[in-house]
mmCIF file of N, CA and C in Angstrom:
data_model
loop_
_atom_site.group_PDB
_atom_site.id
_atom_site.type_symbol
_atom_site.label_atom_id
_atom_site.label_comp_id
_atom_site.label_asym_id
_atom_site.label_seq_id
_atom_site.Cartn_x
_atom_site.Cartn_y
_atom_site.Cartn_z
ATOM 1 N N UNK Q 13 4.063 3.917 -13.692
ATOM 2 C CA UNK Q 13 2.815 3.730 -13.184
ATOM 3 C C UNK Q 13 1.689 3.660 -14.511
ATOM 4 N N UNK Q 14 1.035 3.014 -14.664
ATOM 5 C CA UNK Q 14 0.240 3.436 -15.826
ATOM 6 C C UNK Q 14 -0.836 3.926 -15.721
ATOM 7 N N UNK Q 15 -1.374 4.483 -16.983
ATOM 8 C CA UNK Q 15 -2.485 5.468 -16.853
ATOM 9 C C UNK Q 15 -4.140 4.747 -17.280
ATOM 10 N N UNK Q 16 -5.121 5.148 -16.722
ATOM 11 C CA UNK Q 16 -6.294 4.265 -17.030
ATOM 12 C C UNK Q 16 -7.205 4.917 -16.635
ATOM 13 N N UNK Q 17 -8.398 5.765 -17.452
ATOM 14 C CA UNK Q 17 -9.632 6.282 -17.208
ATOM 15 C C UNK Q 17 -10.270 6.056 -15.671
ATOM 16 N N UNK Q 18 -10.363 4.647 -15.872
ATOM 17 C CA UNK Q 18 -11.540 3.834 -14.473
ATOM 18 C C UNK Q 18 -10.886 3.210 -13.171
ATOM 19 N N UNK Q 19 -10.444 4.082 -12.569
ATOM 20 C CA UNK Q 19 -9.395 3.449 -11.413
ATOM 21 C C UNK Q 19 -10.487 2.346 -10.652
ATOM 22 N N UNK Q 20 -11.674 2.162 -10.769
ATOM 23 C CA UNK Q 20 -12.146 1.198 -10.823
ATOM 24 C C UNK Q 20 -12.783 -0.017 -11.326
ATOM 25 N N UNK Q 21 -12.286 -0.305 -12.520
ATOM 26 C CA UNK Q 21 -12.450 -1.052 -13.434
ATOM 27 C C UNK Q 21 -11.569 -2.500 -12.687
ATOM 28 N N UNK Q 22 -10.734 -2.192 -11.811
ATOM 29 C CA UNK Q 22 -10.348 -3.576 -11.369
ATOM 30 C C UNK Q 22 -10.594 -4.155 -9.607
ATOM 31 N N UNK Q 23 -10.266 -4.870 -8.787
ATOM 32 C CA UNK Q 23 -10.464 -4.790 -7.835
ATOM 33 C C UNK Q 23 -9.393 -3.822 -7.168
ATOM 34 N N UNK Q 24 -9.444 -3.090 -6.217
ATOM 35 C CA UNK Q 24 -8.966 -2.078 -5.289
ATOM 36 C C UNK Q 24 -8.690 -2.662 -4.227
ATOM 37 N N UNK Q 25 -7.171 -2.361 -3.670
ATOM 38 C CA UNK Q 25 -6.757 -2.817 -2.543
ATOM 39 C C UNK Q 25 -6.565 -1.716 -1.918
ATOM 40 N N UNK Q 26 -6.272 -1.508 -0.364
ATOM 41 C CA UNK Q 26 -5.381 -0.213 -0.048
ATOM 42 C C UNK Q 26 -3.980 -1.038 0.901
ATOM 43 N N UNK Q 27 -2.831 -1.021 0.493
ATOM 44 C CA UNK Q 27 -1.892 -1.155 1.242
ATOM 45 C C UNK Q 27 -1.158 -0.651 1.839
ATOM 46 N N UNK Q 28 -1.438 -0.112 3.004
ATOM 47 C CA UNK Q 28 -0.954 1.123 3.960
ATOM 48 C C UNK Q 28 0.656 1.459 4.304
ATOM 49 N N UNK Q 29 0.931 -0.181 4.139
ATOM 50 C CA UNK Q 29 2.651 -0.314 4.678
ATOM 51 C C UNK Q 29 2.199 -0.805 6.378
ATOM 52 N N UNK Q 30 3.095 -1.874 5.954
ATOM 53 C CA UNK Q 30 3.498 -2.412 7.646
ATOM 54 C C UNK Q 30 3.680 -1.839 8.819
ATOM 55 N N UNK Q 31 4.843 -0.627 8.608
ATOM 56 C CA UNK Q 31 5.175 0.190 9.963
ATOM 57 C C UNK Q 31 3.982 1.291 10.155
ATOM 58 N N UNK Q 32 3.416 1.608 8.799
ATOM 59 C CA UNK Q 32 2.442 2.700 9.316
ATOM 60 C C UNK Q 32 1.181 1.928 10.047
ATOM 61 N N UNK Q 33 0.982 0.619 9.546
ATOM 62 C CA UNK Q 33 -0.269 0.078 9.993
ATOM 63 C C UNK Q 33 -0.283 -0.174 11.576
ATOM 64 N N UNK Q 34 1.246 -0.542 11.485
ATOM 65 C CA UNK Q 34 1.550 -0.659 13.491
ATOM 66 C C UNK Q 34 1.620 0.519 13.901
ATOM 67 N N UNK Q 35 2.266 1.710 13.438
ATOM 68 C CA UNK Q 35 2.799 2.648 14.414
ATOM 69 C C UNK Q 35 1.368 3.966 14.341
ATOM 70 N N UNK Q 36 0.616 3.716 13.153
ATOM 71 C CA UNK Q 36 -0.829 4.764 13.532
ATOM 72 C C UNK Q 36 -2.084 4.008 12.755
ATOM 73 N N UNK Q 37 -2.112 2.926 13.177
ATOM 74 C CA UNK Q 37 -3.798 2.143 13.223
ATOM 75 C C UNK Q 37 -4.828 3.185 12.824
ATOM 76 N N UNK Q 38 -5.033 4.384 13.774
ATOM 77 C CA UNK Q 38 -6.355 5.143 13.354
ATOM 78 C C UNK Q 38 -6.042 6.023 12.437
ATOM 79 N N UNK Q 39 -4.654 5.997 12.026
ATOM 80 C CA UNK Q 39 -4.783 7.021 10.643
ATOM 81 C C UNK Q 39 -4.888 5.989 9.158
ATOM 82 N N UNK Q 40 -4.577 4.798 9.399
ATOM 83 C CA UNK Q 40 -4.849 3.777 8.652
ATOM 84 C C UNK Q 40 -6.302 3.795 7.984
ATOM 85 N N UNK Q 41 -7.142 3.832 9.218
ATOM 86 C CA UNK Q 41 -8.642 3.427 9.235
ATOM 87 C C UNK Q 41 -9.259 4.430 8.908
ATOM 88 N N UNK Q 42 -8.560 5.801 8.998
ATOM 89 C CA UNK Q 42 -9.208 7.380 8.491
ATOM 90 C C UNK Q 42 -9.011 7.233 6.483
ATOM 91 N N UNK Q 43 -7.913 6.803 6.095
ATOM 92 C CA UNK Q 43 -7.398 6.340 5.049
ATOM 93 C C UNK Q 43 -8.402 5.795 4.180
ATOM 94 N N UNK Q 44 -8.664 4.313 5.255
ATOM 95 C CA UNK Q 44 -9.279 3.149 4.599
ATOM 96 C C UNK Q 44 -10.990 3.995 4.481
ATOM 97 N N UNK Q 45 -11.218 4.510 5.666
ATOM 98 C CA UNK Q 45 -12.286 4.879 5.243
ATOM 99 C C UNK Q 45 -12.738 5.833 4.380
ATOM 100 N N UNK Q 46 -12.023 6.555 3.713
ATOM 101 C CA UNK Q 46 -11.789 7.563 2.893
ATOM 102 C C UNK Q 46 -12.211 6.766 1.802
ATOM 103 N N UNK Q 47 -11.366 5.991 1.410
ATOM 104 C CA UNK Q 47 -11.170 5.166 -0.005
ATOM 105 C C UNK Q 47 -12.538 4.207 -0.465
ATOM 106 N N UNK Q 48 -12.648 3.901 1.284
ATOM 107 C CA UNK Q 48 -14.296 3.154 0.530
ATOM 108 C C UNK Q 48 -15.300 4.169 0.371
ATOM 109 N N UNK Q 49 -15.535 5.512 0.987
ATOM 110 C CA UNK Q 49 -16.428 5.999 0.954
ATOM 111 C C UNK Q 49 -16.150 6.550 -0.519
ATOM 112 N N UNK Q 50 -14.873 6.614 -1.062
ATOM 113 C CA UNK Q 50 -14.928 6.963 -2.620
ATOM 114 C C UNK Q 50 -15.171 6.028 -3.807
ATOM 115 N N UNK Q 51 -14.823 4.888 -3.174
ATOM 116 C CA UNK Q 51 -14.830 3.371 -4.332
ATOM 117 C C UNK Q 51 -15.416 2.870 -3.841
ATOM 118 N N UNK Q 52 -16.373 2.660 -2.853
ATOM 119 C CA UNK Q 52 -17.294 1.251 -2.408
ATOM 120 C C UNK Q 52 -16.066 0.516 -2.044
ATOM 121 N N UNK Q 53 -16.320 -1.222 -2.688
ATOM 122 C CA UNK Q 53 -15.573 -2.162 -2.206
ATOM 123 C C UNK Q 53 -14.338 -2.063 -1.982
ATOM 124 N N UNK Q 54 -13.389 -2.134 -1.356
ATOM 125 C CA UNK Q 54 -12.086 -1.572 -1.462
ATOM 126 C C UNK Q 54 -11.566 -2.734 -0.082
ATOM 127 N N UNK Q 55 -10.199 -3.679 -0.241
ATOM 128 C CA UNK Q 55 -9.908 -4.519 0.548
ATOM 129 C C UNK Q 55 -8.686 -3.708 0.836
ATOM 130 N N UNK Q 56 -8.817 -4.296 2.668
ATOM 131 C CA UNK Q 56 -7.113 -3.558 3.115
ATOM 132 C C UNK Q 56 -6.268 -4.862 3.031
ATOM 133 N N UNK Q 57 -5.092 -4.185 2.516
ATOM 134 C CA UNK Q 57 -3.953 -5.328 1.939
ATOM 135 C C UNK Q 57 -2.964 -5.020 3.566
ATOM 136 N N UNK Q 58 -3.005 -5.966 4.286
ATOM 137 C CA UNK Q 58 -1.720 -5.778 5.165
ATOM 138 C C UNK Q 58 -0.392 -6.820 5.277
ATOM 139 N N UNK Q 59 0.101 -7.539 4.073
ATOM 140 C CA UNK Q 59 0.919 -7.721 4.299
ATOM 141 C C UNK Q 59 2.248 -6.918 4.080
ATOM 142 N N UNK Q 60 3.143 -7.411 4.630
ATOM 143 C CA UNK Q 60 4.833 -6.995 4.146
ATOM 144 C C UNK Q 60 5.301 -6.854 2.810
ATOM 145 N N UNK Q 61 5.524 -5.904 2.207
ATOM 146 C CA UNK Q 61 5.781 -6.270 1.177
ATOM 147 C C UNK Q 61 6.946 -7.026 0.572
ATOM 148 N N UNK Q 62 8.140 -6.690 1.523
ATOM 149 C CA UNK Q 62 9.119 -7.244 1.500
ATOM 150 C C UNK Q 62 9.041 -8.687 1.982
ATOM 151 N N UNK Q 63 8.466 -9.323 2.718
ATOM 152 C CA UNK Q 63 8.109 -10.824 2.612
ATOM 153 C C UNK Q 63 6.699 -11.499 2.027
ATOM 154 N N UNK Q 64 5.922 -10.681 1.198
ATOM 155 C CA UNK Q 64 5.156 -11.028 0.570
ATOM 156 C C UNK Q 64 5.409 -12.015 -0.564
ATOM 157 N N UNK Q 65 4.303 -12.969 -0.450
ATOM 158 C CA UNK Q 65 4.512 -14.166 -1.460
ATOM 159 C C UNK Q 65 4.180 -14.035 -3.069
ATOM 160 N N UNK Q 66 5.398 -13.868 -4.262
ATOM 161 C CA UNK Q 66 5.474 -13.498 -5.229
ATOM 162 C C UNK Q 66 4.085 -14.191 -5.486
ATOM 163 N N UNK Q 67 3.422 -15.248 -5.642
ATOM 164 C CA UNK Q 67 2.053 -16.112 -6.056
ATOM 165 C C UNK Q 67 1.059 -15.524 -5.482
ATOM 166 N N UNK Q 68 0.843 -14.659 -4.974
ATOM 167 C CA UNK Q 68 -0.330 -14.487 -4.376
ATOM 168 C C UNK Q 68 -1.192 -13.238 -5.302
ATOM 169 N N UNK Q 69 -0.966 -12.762 -6.220
ATOM 170 C CA UNK Q 69 -1.325 -12.063 -6.764
ATOM 171 C C UNK Q 69 -1.693 -12.178 -8.301
ATOM 172 N N UNK Q 70 -2.380 -13.442 -8.635
ATOM 173 C CA UNK Q 70 -2.929 -13.486 -10.096
ATOM 174 C C UNK Q 70 -3.753 -12.836 -10.921
ATOM 175 N N UNK Q 71 -4.832 -12.214 -9.710
ATOM 176 C CA UNK Q 71 -5.751 -11.268 -10.405
ATOM 177 C C UNK Q 71 -4.763 -9.831 -10.848
ATOM 178 N N UNK Q 72 -5.574 -9.241 -11.909
ATOM 179 C CA UNK Q 72 -5.262 -7.831 -12.155
ATOM 180 C C UNK Q 72 -5.845 -6.788 -10.912
ATOM 181 N N UNK Q 73 -4.910 -5.872 -10.818
ATOM 182 C CA UNK Q 73 -5.945 -5.086 -9.699
ATOM 183 C C UNK Q 73 -5.397 -3.892 -9.514
ATOM 184 N N UNK Q 74 -5.637 -3.169 -8.630
ATOM 185 C CA UNK Q 74 -4.889 -1.589 -8.270
ATOM 186 C C UNK Q 74 -4.660 -1.568 -6.693
ATOM 187 N N UNK Q 75 -3.703 -0.913 -6.621
ATOM 188 C CA UNK Q 75 -3.069 -1.066 -5.386
ATOM 189 C C UNK Q 75 -2.863 0.492 -5.089
ATOM 190 N N UNK Q 76 -3.368 1.000 -3.853
ATOM 191 C CA UNK Q 76 -3.378 2.328 -3.232
ATOM 192 C C UNK Q 76 -2.604 2.357 -2.397
ATOM 193 N N UNK Q 77 -0.997 2.853 -2.036
ATOM 194 C CA UNK Q 77 -0.412 2.585 -0.493
ATOM 195 C C UNK Q 77 0.133 4.086 -0.623
ATOM 196 N N UNK Q 78 0.210 4.085 0.684
ATOM 197 C CA UNK Q 78 0.855 5.561 1.669
ATOM 198 C C UNK Q 78 2.487 5.117 1.650
ATOM 199 N N UNK Q 79 2.883 4.110 1.217
ATOM 200 C CA UNK Q 79 4.385 3.659 1.696
ATOM 201 C C UNK Q 79 5.190 3.576 0.369
ATOM 202 N N UNK Q 80 6.532 4.283 0.461
ATOM 203 C CA UNK Q 80 7.529 4.110 -0.837
ATOM 204 C C UNK Q 80 7.898 2.715 -1.095
ATOM 205 N N UNK Q 81 8.152 2.163 0.032
ATOM 206 C CA UNK Q 81 8.157 0.786 -0.013
ATOM 207 C C UNK Q 81 7.802 -0.060 -1.108
ATOM 208 N N UNK Q 82 6.393 0.117 -0.677
ATOM 209 C CA UNK Q 82 5.044 -0.958 -0.896
ATOM 210 C C UNK Q 82 4.969 -0.723 -2.533
ATOM 211 N N UNK Q 83 5.091 0.708 -2.805
ATOM 212 C CA UNK Q 83 4.706 1.162 -4.245
ATOM 213 C C UNK Q 83 5.760 0.538 -4.806
ATOM 214 N N UNK Q 84 7.084 0.856 -5.018
ATOM 215 C CA UNK Q 84 8.206 0.634 -5.660
ATOM 216 C C UNK Q 84 8.269 -0.831 -5.879
ATOM 217 N N UNK Q 85 8.307 -2.104 -4.412
ATOM 218 C CA UNK Q 85 8.498 -3.297 -4.544
ATOM 219 C C UNK Q 85 7.151 -4.163 -5.099
ATOM 220 N N UNK Q 86 6.100 -3.693 -5.145
ATOM 221 C CA UNK Q 86 4.922 -4.425 -5.534
ATOM 222 C C UNK Q 86 4.781 -3.951 -6.822
ATOM 223 N N UNK Q 87 5.237 -2.492 -7.558
ATOM 224 C CA UNK Q 87 5.210 -2.086 -8.869
ATOM 225 C C UNK Q 87 5.979 -2.753 -9.603
ATOM 226 N N UNK Q 88 7.363 -3.181 -9.090
ATOM 227 C CA UNK Q 88 8.168 -3.723 -9.929
ATOM 228 C C UNK Q 88 8.156 -5.245 -10.137
ATOM 229 N N UNK Q 89 7.680 -5.841 -8.892
ATOM 230 C CA UNK Q 89 7.243 -7.314 -8.573
ATOM 231 C C UNK Q 89 6.035 -7.947 -9.244
ATOM 232 N N UNK Q 90 5.512 -6.887 -9.202
ATOM 233 C CA UNK Q 90 3.875 -7.815 -9.888
ATOM 234 C C UNK Q 90 3.323 -6.792 -11.021
ATOM 235 N N UNK Q 91 3.267 -7.698 -12.599
ATOM 236 C CA UNK Q 91 2.978 -6.747 -13.505
ATOM 237 C C UNK Q 91 1.767 -6.433 -13.766
ATOM 238 N N UNK Q 92 0.924 -7.278 -13.068
ATOM 239 C CA UNK Q 92 -0.382 -7.216 -13.047
ATOM 240 C C UNK Q 92 -1.094 -6.426 -12.259
ATOM 241 N N UNK Q 93 -0.154 -5.542 -11.535
ATOM 242 C CA UNK Q 93 -0.752 -4.561 -10.532
ATOM 243 C C UNK Q 93 -0.833 -2.926 -10.817
ATOM 244 N N UNK Q 94 -1.519 -2.472 -10.797
ATOM 245 C CA UNK Q 94 -1.954 -1.075 -11.449
ATOM 246 C C UNK Q 94 -1.398 -0.531 -9.523
ATOM 247 N N UNK Q 95 -0.004 0.285 -9.660
ATOM 248 C CA UNK Q 95 -0.084 0.917 -8.289
ATOM 249 C C UNK Q 95 -0.377 2.181 -8.323
ATOM 250 N N UNK Q 96 -0.704 2.807 -7.787
ATOM 251 C CA UNK Q 96 -1.414 4.115 -7.026
ATOM 252 C C UNK Q 96 -0.648 4.900 -5.943
ATOM 253 N N UNK Q 97 -0.041 5.895 -5.702
ATOM 254 C CA UNK Q 97 0.125 6.273 -4.486
ATOM 255 C C UNK Q 97 -1.042 7.721 -4.158
ATOM 256 N N UNK Q 98 -1.263 7.018 -2.428
ATOM 257 C CA UNK Q 98 -2.563 7.642 -1.965
ATOM 258 C C UNK Q 98 -2.600 9.069 -2.528
ATOM 259 N N UNK Q 99 -1.909 9.790 -2.685
ATOM 260 C CA UNK Q 99 -1.949 11.383 -2.710
ATOM 261 C C UNK Q 99 -1.847 11.945 -4.395
ATOM 262 N N UNK Q 100 -1.476 11.018 -5.280
ATOM 263 C CA UNK Q 100 -1.995 11.073 -6.503
ATOM 264 C C UNK Q 100 -3.662 11.005 -6.565
ATOM 265 N N UNK Q 101 -4.002 9.631 -6.012
ATOM 266 C CA UNK Q 101 -5.354 9.038 -6.025
ATOM 267 C C UNK Q 101 -6.312 10.420 -5.650
ATOM 268 N N UNK Q 102 -5.897 10.872 -4.267
ATOM 269 C CA UNK Q 102 -6.527 12.066 -3.519
ATOM 270 C C UNK Q 102 -6.608 13.601 -4.458
ATOM 271 N N UNK Q 103 -5.557 13.620 -5.062
ATOM 272 C CA UNK Q 103 -5.342 14.751 -5.714
ATOM 273 C C UNK Q 103 -6.471 14.620 -6.991
ATOM 274 N N UNK Q 104 -6.479 13.466 -7.748
ATOM 275 C CA UNK Q 104 -7.913 13.255 -8.565
ATOM 276 C C UNK Q 104 -9.273 13.316 -7.985
ATOM 277 N N UNK Q 105 -9.223 13.340 -7.140
ATOM 278 C CA UNK Q 105 -10.676 13.454 -6.444
ATOM 279 C C UNK Q 105 -11.213 14.253 -5.245
ATOM 280 N N UNK Q 106 -9.925 14.930 -4.754
ATOM 281 C CA UNK Q 106 -10.344 15.702 -3.910
ATOM 282 C C UNK Q 106 -11.595 16.931 -3.815
ATOM 283 N N UNK Q 107 -11.844 17.116 -5.136
ATOM 284 C CA UNK Q 107 -13.038 17.923 -5.613
ATOM 285 C C UNK Q 107 -13.999 17.346 -5.258
ATOM 286 N N UNK Q 108 -14.035 15.984 -5.773
ATOM 287 C CA UNK Q 108 -15.375 15.248 -5.530
ATOM 288 C C UNK Q 108 -15.820 15.244 -4.003
ATOM 289 N N UNK Q 109 -14.256 14.733 -3.153
ATOM 290 C CA UNK Q 109 -15.009 14.385 -1.714
ATOM 291 C C UNK Q 109 -13.510 14.513 -1.187
ATOM 292 N N UNK Q 110 -13.522 15.608 -0.396
ATOM 293 C CA UNK Q 110 -12.121 16.357 0.155
ATOM 294 C C UNK Q 110 -11.822 15.861 1.486
ATOM 295 N N UNK Q 111 -10.758 15.790 1.673
ATOM 296 C CA UNK Q 111 -10.549 14.848 3.211
ATOM 297 C C UNK Q 111 -10.840 16.708 4.310
ATOM 298 N N UNK Q 112 -10.984 17.790 3.848
ATOM 299 C CA UNK Q 112 -10.868 18.635 5.007
ATOM 300 C C UNK Q 112 -9.890 18.904 5.815
ATOM 301 N N UNK Q 113 -10.387 18.943 7.243
ATOM 302 C CA UNK Q 113 -9.310 19.336 8.159
ATOM 303 C C UNK Q 113 -8.398 18.073 8.716
ATOM 304 N N UNK Q 114 -8.979 17.011 8.304
ATOM 305 C CA UNK Q 114 -7.880 15.810 8.331
ATOM 306 C C UNK Q 114 -6.769 15.595 7.346
ATOM 307 N N UNK Q 115 -6.754 16.205 5.972
ATOM 308 C CA UNK Q 115 -5.656 16.689 4.992
ATOM 309 C C UNK Q 115 -4.703 17.175 6.045
ATOM 310 N N UNK Q 116 -4.652 18.366 6.470
ATOM 311 C CA UNK Q 116 -3.396 18.467 7.490
ATOM 312 C C UNK Q 116 -2.966 17.783 8.287
ATOM 313 N N UNK Q 117 -3.778 16.998 9.461
ATOM 314 C CA UNK Q 117 -3.756 15.976 10.373
ATOM 315 C C UNK Q 117 -2.658 14.805 9.479
ATOM 316 N N UNK Q 118 -3.482 14.398 8.222
ATOM 317 C CA UNK Q 118 -3.025 13.345 7.774
ATOM 318 C C UNK Q 118 -1.598 13.318 7.172
ATOM 319 N N UNK Q 119 -1.135 14.596 6.691
ATOM 320 C CA UNK Q 119 0.134 14.666 5.905
ATOM 321 C C UNK Q 119 1.316 15.025 7.093
ATOM 322 N N UNK Q 120 0.516 15.900 8.370
ATOM 323 C CA UNK Q 120 2.284 16.142 9.125
ATOM 324 C C UNK Q 120 2.262 14.392 9.899
ATOM 325 N N UNK Q 121 1.246 14.007 10.297
ATOM 326 C CA UNK Q 121 1.448 12.393 10.769
ATOM 327 C C UNK Q 121 2.142 11.688 10.034
ATOM 328 N N UNK Q 122 2.134 11.633 8.768
ATOM 329 C CA UNK Q 122 2.577 10.955 8.135
ATOM 330 C C UNK Q 122 4.429 11.311 7.999
ATOM 331 N N UNK Q 123 4.620 12.620 7.745
ATOM 332 C CA UNK Q 123 5.987 13.057 7.744
ATOM 333 C C UNK Q 123 6.670 12.751 9.200
ATOM 334 N N UNK Q 124 6.199 12.364 10.482
ATOM 335 C CA UNK Q 124 6.680 11.962 11.736
ATOM 336 C C UNK Q 124 6.817 9.931 11.734
ATOM 337 N N UNK Q 125 6.099 9.657 10.839
ATOM 338 C CA UNK Q 125 6.045 8.329 10.780
ATOM 339 C C UNK Q 125 6.660 7.499 9.499
ATOM 340 N N UNK Q 126 7.277 6.567 10.672
ATOM 341 C CA UNK Q 126 8.446 5.742 9.700
ATOM 342 C C UNK Q 126 7.785 5.125 8.664
ATOM 343 N N UNK Q 127 7.769 5.276 7.333
ATOM 344 C CA UNK Q 127 7.017 4.333 6.108
ATOM 345 C C UNK Q 127 8.025 4.781 4.731
ATOM 346 N N UNK Q 128 8.765 3.605 4.390
ATOM 347 C CA UNK Q 128 9.384 3.360 3.084
ATOM 348 C C UNK Q 128 10.363 3.058 3.281
ATOM 349 N N UNK Q 129 11.094 2.912 2.155
ATOM 350 C CA UNK Q 129 12.414 2.195 2.074
ATOM 351 C C UNK Q 129 13.210 1.850 2.885
ATOM 352 N N UNK Q 130 12.628 0.681 3.174
ATOM 353 C CA UNK Q 130 13.592 -0.595 4.094
ATOM 354 C C UNK Q 130 14.745 -1.101 3.005
ATOM 355 N N UNK Q 131 15.839 -1.442 3.584
ATOM 356 C CA UNK Q 131 16.717 -2.167 2.878
ATOM 357 C C UNK Q 131 16.474 -3.091 2.475
ATOM 358 N N UNK Q 132 15.869 -3.812 1.668
ATOM 359 C CA UNK Q 132 15.202 -4.921 0.797
ATOM 360 C C UNK Q 132 15.633 -5.682 0.896
ATOM 361 N N UNK Q 133 17.142 -5.250 0.124
ATOM 362 C CA UNK Q 133 18.131 -6.737 -0.245
ATOM 363 C C UNK Q 133 18.566 -7.316 1.467
ATOM 364 N N UNK Q 134 18.829 -6.653 2.097
ATOM 365 C CA UNK Q 134 19.596 -6.958 3.514
ATOM 366 C C UNK Q 134 18.172 -7.905 4.054
ATOM 367 N N UNK Q 135 17.112 -7.537 3.841
ATOM 368 C CA UNK Q 135 15.997 -8.405 4.748
ATOM 369 C C UNK Q 135 15.361 -9.314 3.871
ATOM 370 N N UNK Q 136 15.471 -9.329 2.751
ATOM 371 C CA UNK Q 136 15.237 -10.658 1.889
ATOM 372 C C UNK Q 136 16.315 -11.535 1.946
ATOM 373 N N UNK Q 137 17.520 -11.355 2.287
ATOM 374 C CA UNK Q 137 18.755 -12.363 2.477
ATOM 375 C C UNK Q 137 18.813 -12.892 4.235
ATOM 376 N N UNK Q 138 18.446 -12.150 4.656
ATOM 377 C CA UNK Q 138 17.928 -12.531 6.492
ATOM 378 C C UNK Q 138 16.292 -13.624 6.185
ATOM 379 N N UNK Q 139 15.495 -12.926 5.672
ATOM 380 C CA UNK Q 139 14.635 -14.160 5.521
ATOM 381 C C UNK Q 139 15.011 -15.723 4.922
ATOM 382 N N UNK Q 140 15.526 -15.231 3.911
ATOM 383 C CA UNK Q 140 15.998 -16.632 3.104
ATOM 384 C C UNK Q 140 17.111 -17.538 4.016
ATOM 385 N N UNK Q 141 18.031 -16.712 4.803
ATOM 386 C CA UNK Q 141 18.993 -17.532 5.836
ATOM 387 C C UNK Q 141 17.899 -18.464 6.768
ATOM 388 N N UNK Q 142 16.993 -17.372 7.509
ATOM 389 C CA UNK Q 142 16.374 -18.089 8.859
ATOM 390 C C UNK Q 142 15.072 -18.772 7.775
ATOM 391 N N UNK Q 143 14.693 -19.016 7.030
ATOM 392 C CA UNK Q 143 13.848 -20.011 6.246
ATOM 393 C C UNK Q 143 14.599 -21.368 6.197
ATOM 394 N N UNK Q 144 15.781 -21.205 5.581
ATOM 395 C CA UNK Q 144 16.523 -22.392 5.335
ATOM 396 C C UNK Q 144 17.180 -23.109 6.251
ATOM 397 N N UNK Q 145 17.297 -22.086 7.647
ATOM 398 C CA UNK Q 145 17.614 -22.633 9.008
ATOM 399 C C UNK Q 145 16.763 -23.113 9.850
ATOM 400 N N UNK Q 146 15.313 -22.465 9.331
ATOM 401 C CA UNK Q 146 14.032 -23.265 10.209
ATOM 402 C C UNK Q 146 13.757 -24.482 10.020
ATOM 403 N N UNK Q 147 14.123 -24.666 8.606
ATOM 404 C CA UNK Q 147 13.356 -26.148 7.773
ATOM 405 C C UNK Q 147 14.158 -26.815 7.855
ATOM 406 N N UNK Q 148 15.295 -27.007 8.523
ATOM 407 C CA UNK Q 148 16.423 -28.146 8.470
ATOM 408 C C UNK Q 148 16.268 -29.064 9.477
#
C-alpha cells in the first residue's frame, strides 16, 4: 500500500468483494453510502477479483475494499491501483464522519461472513480450463 495525502486525487472505487456483495447486500449498501458521503463521487466495483480481466484498469485509481482477496489480488495485479482497506480509511476519517452504532454491527457482521482468501490458483486454473473447453 502506498501513501499519499489526498485519497480523492484519483477516481475512487469501492470493491466490497463478490461474496460479501452476494451474502450481505444491505451491509455493502451501508458502507457504500458511508464512502459516498465521505468522498462524494465513488464507483461501486462488483467484479470478482479472481475472474477479473487485467486489461480493465488503465487509469490510476483508488480501490477501497473489505475483502482480503480483493486487496491482495488487485494490489499485486495492477500497479496503477492504490489499494485501501476500508478499516484503514475509516480510522483516518472516523473523527470527521463516524459510523456510530453501525460500526459495531458492521464489524460483527463481517466476522460471520465469508470474505477473503479464495484459492486463487485453483480457481484460475479451473476458469482457464473451462474457457478453453467452451471455445472449442
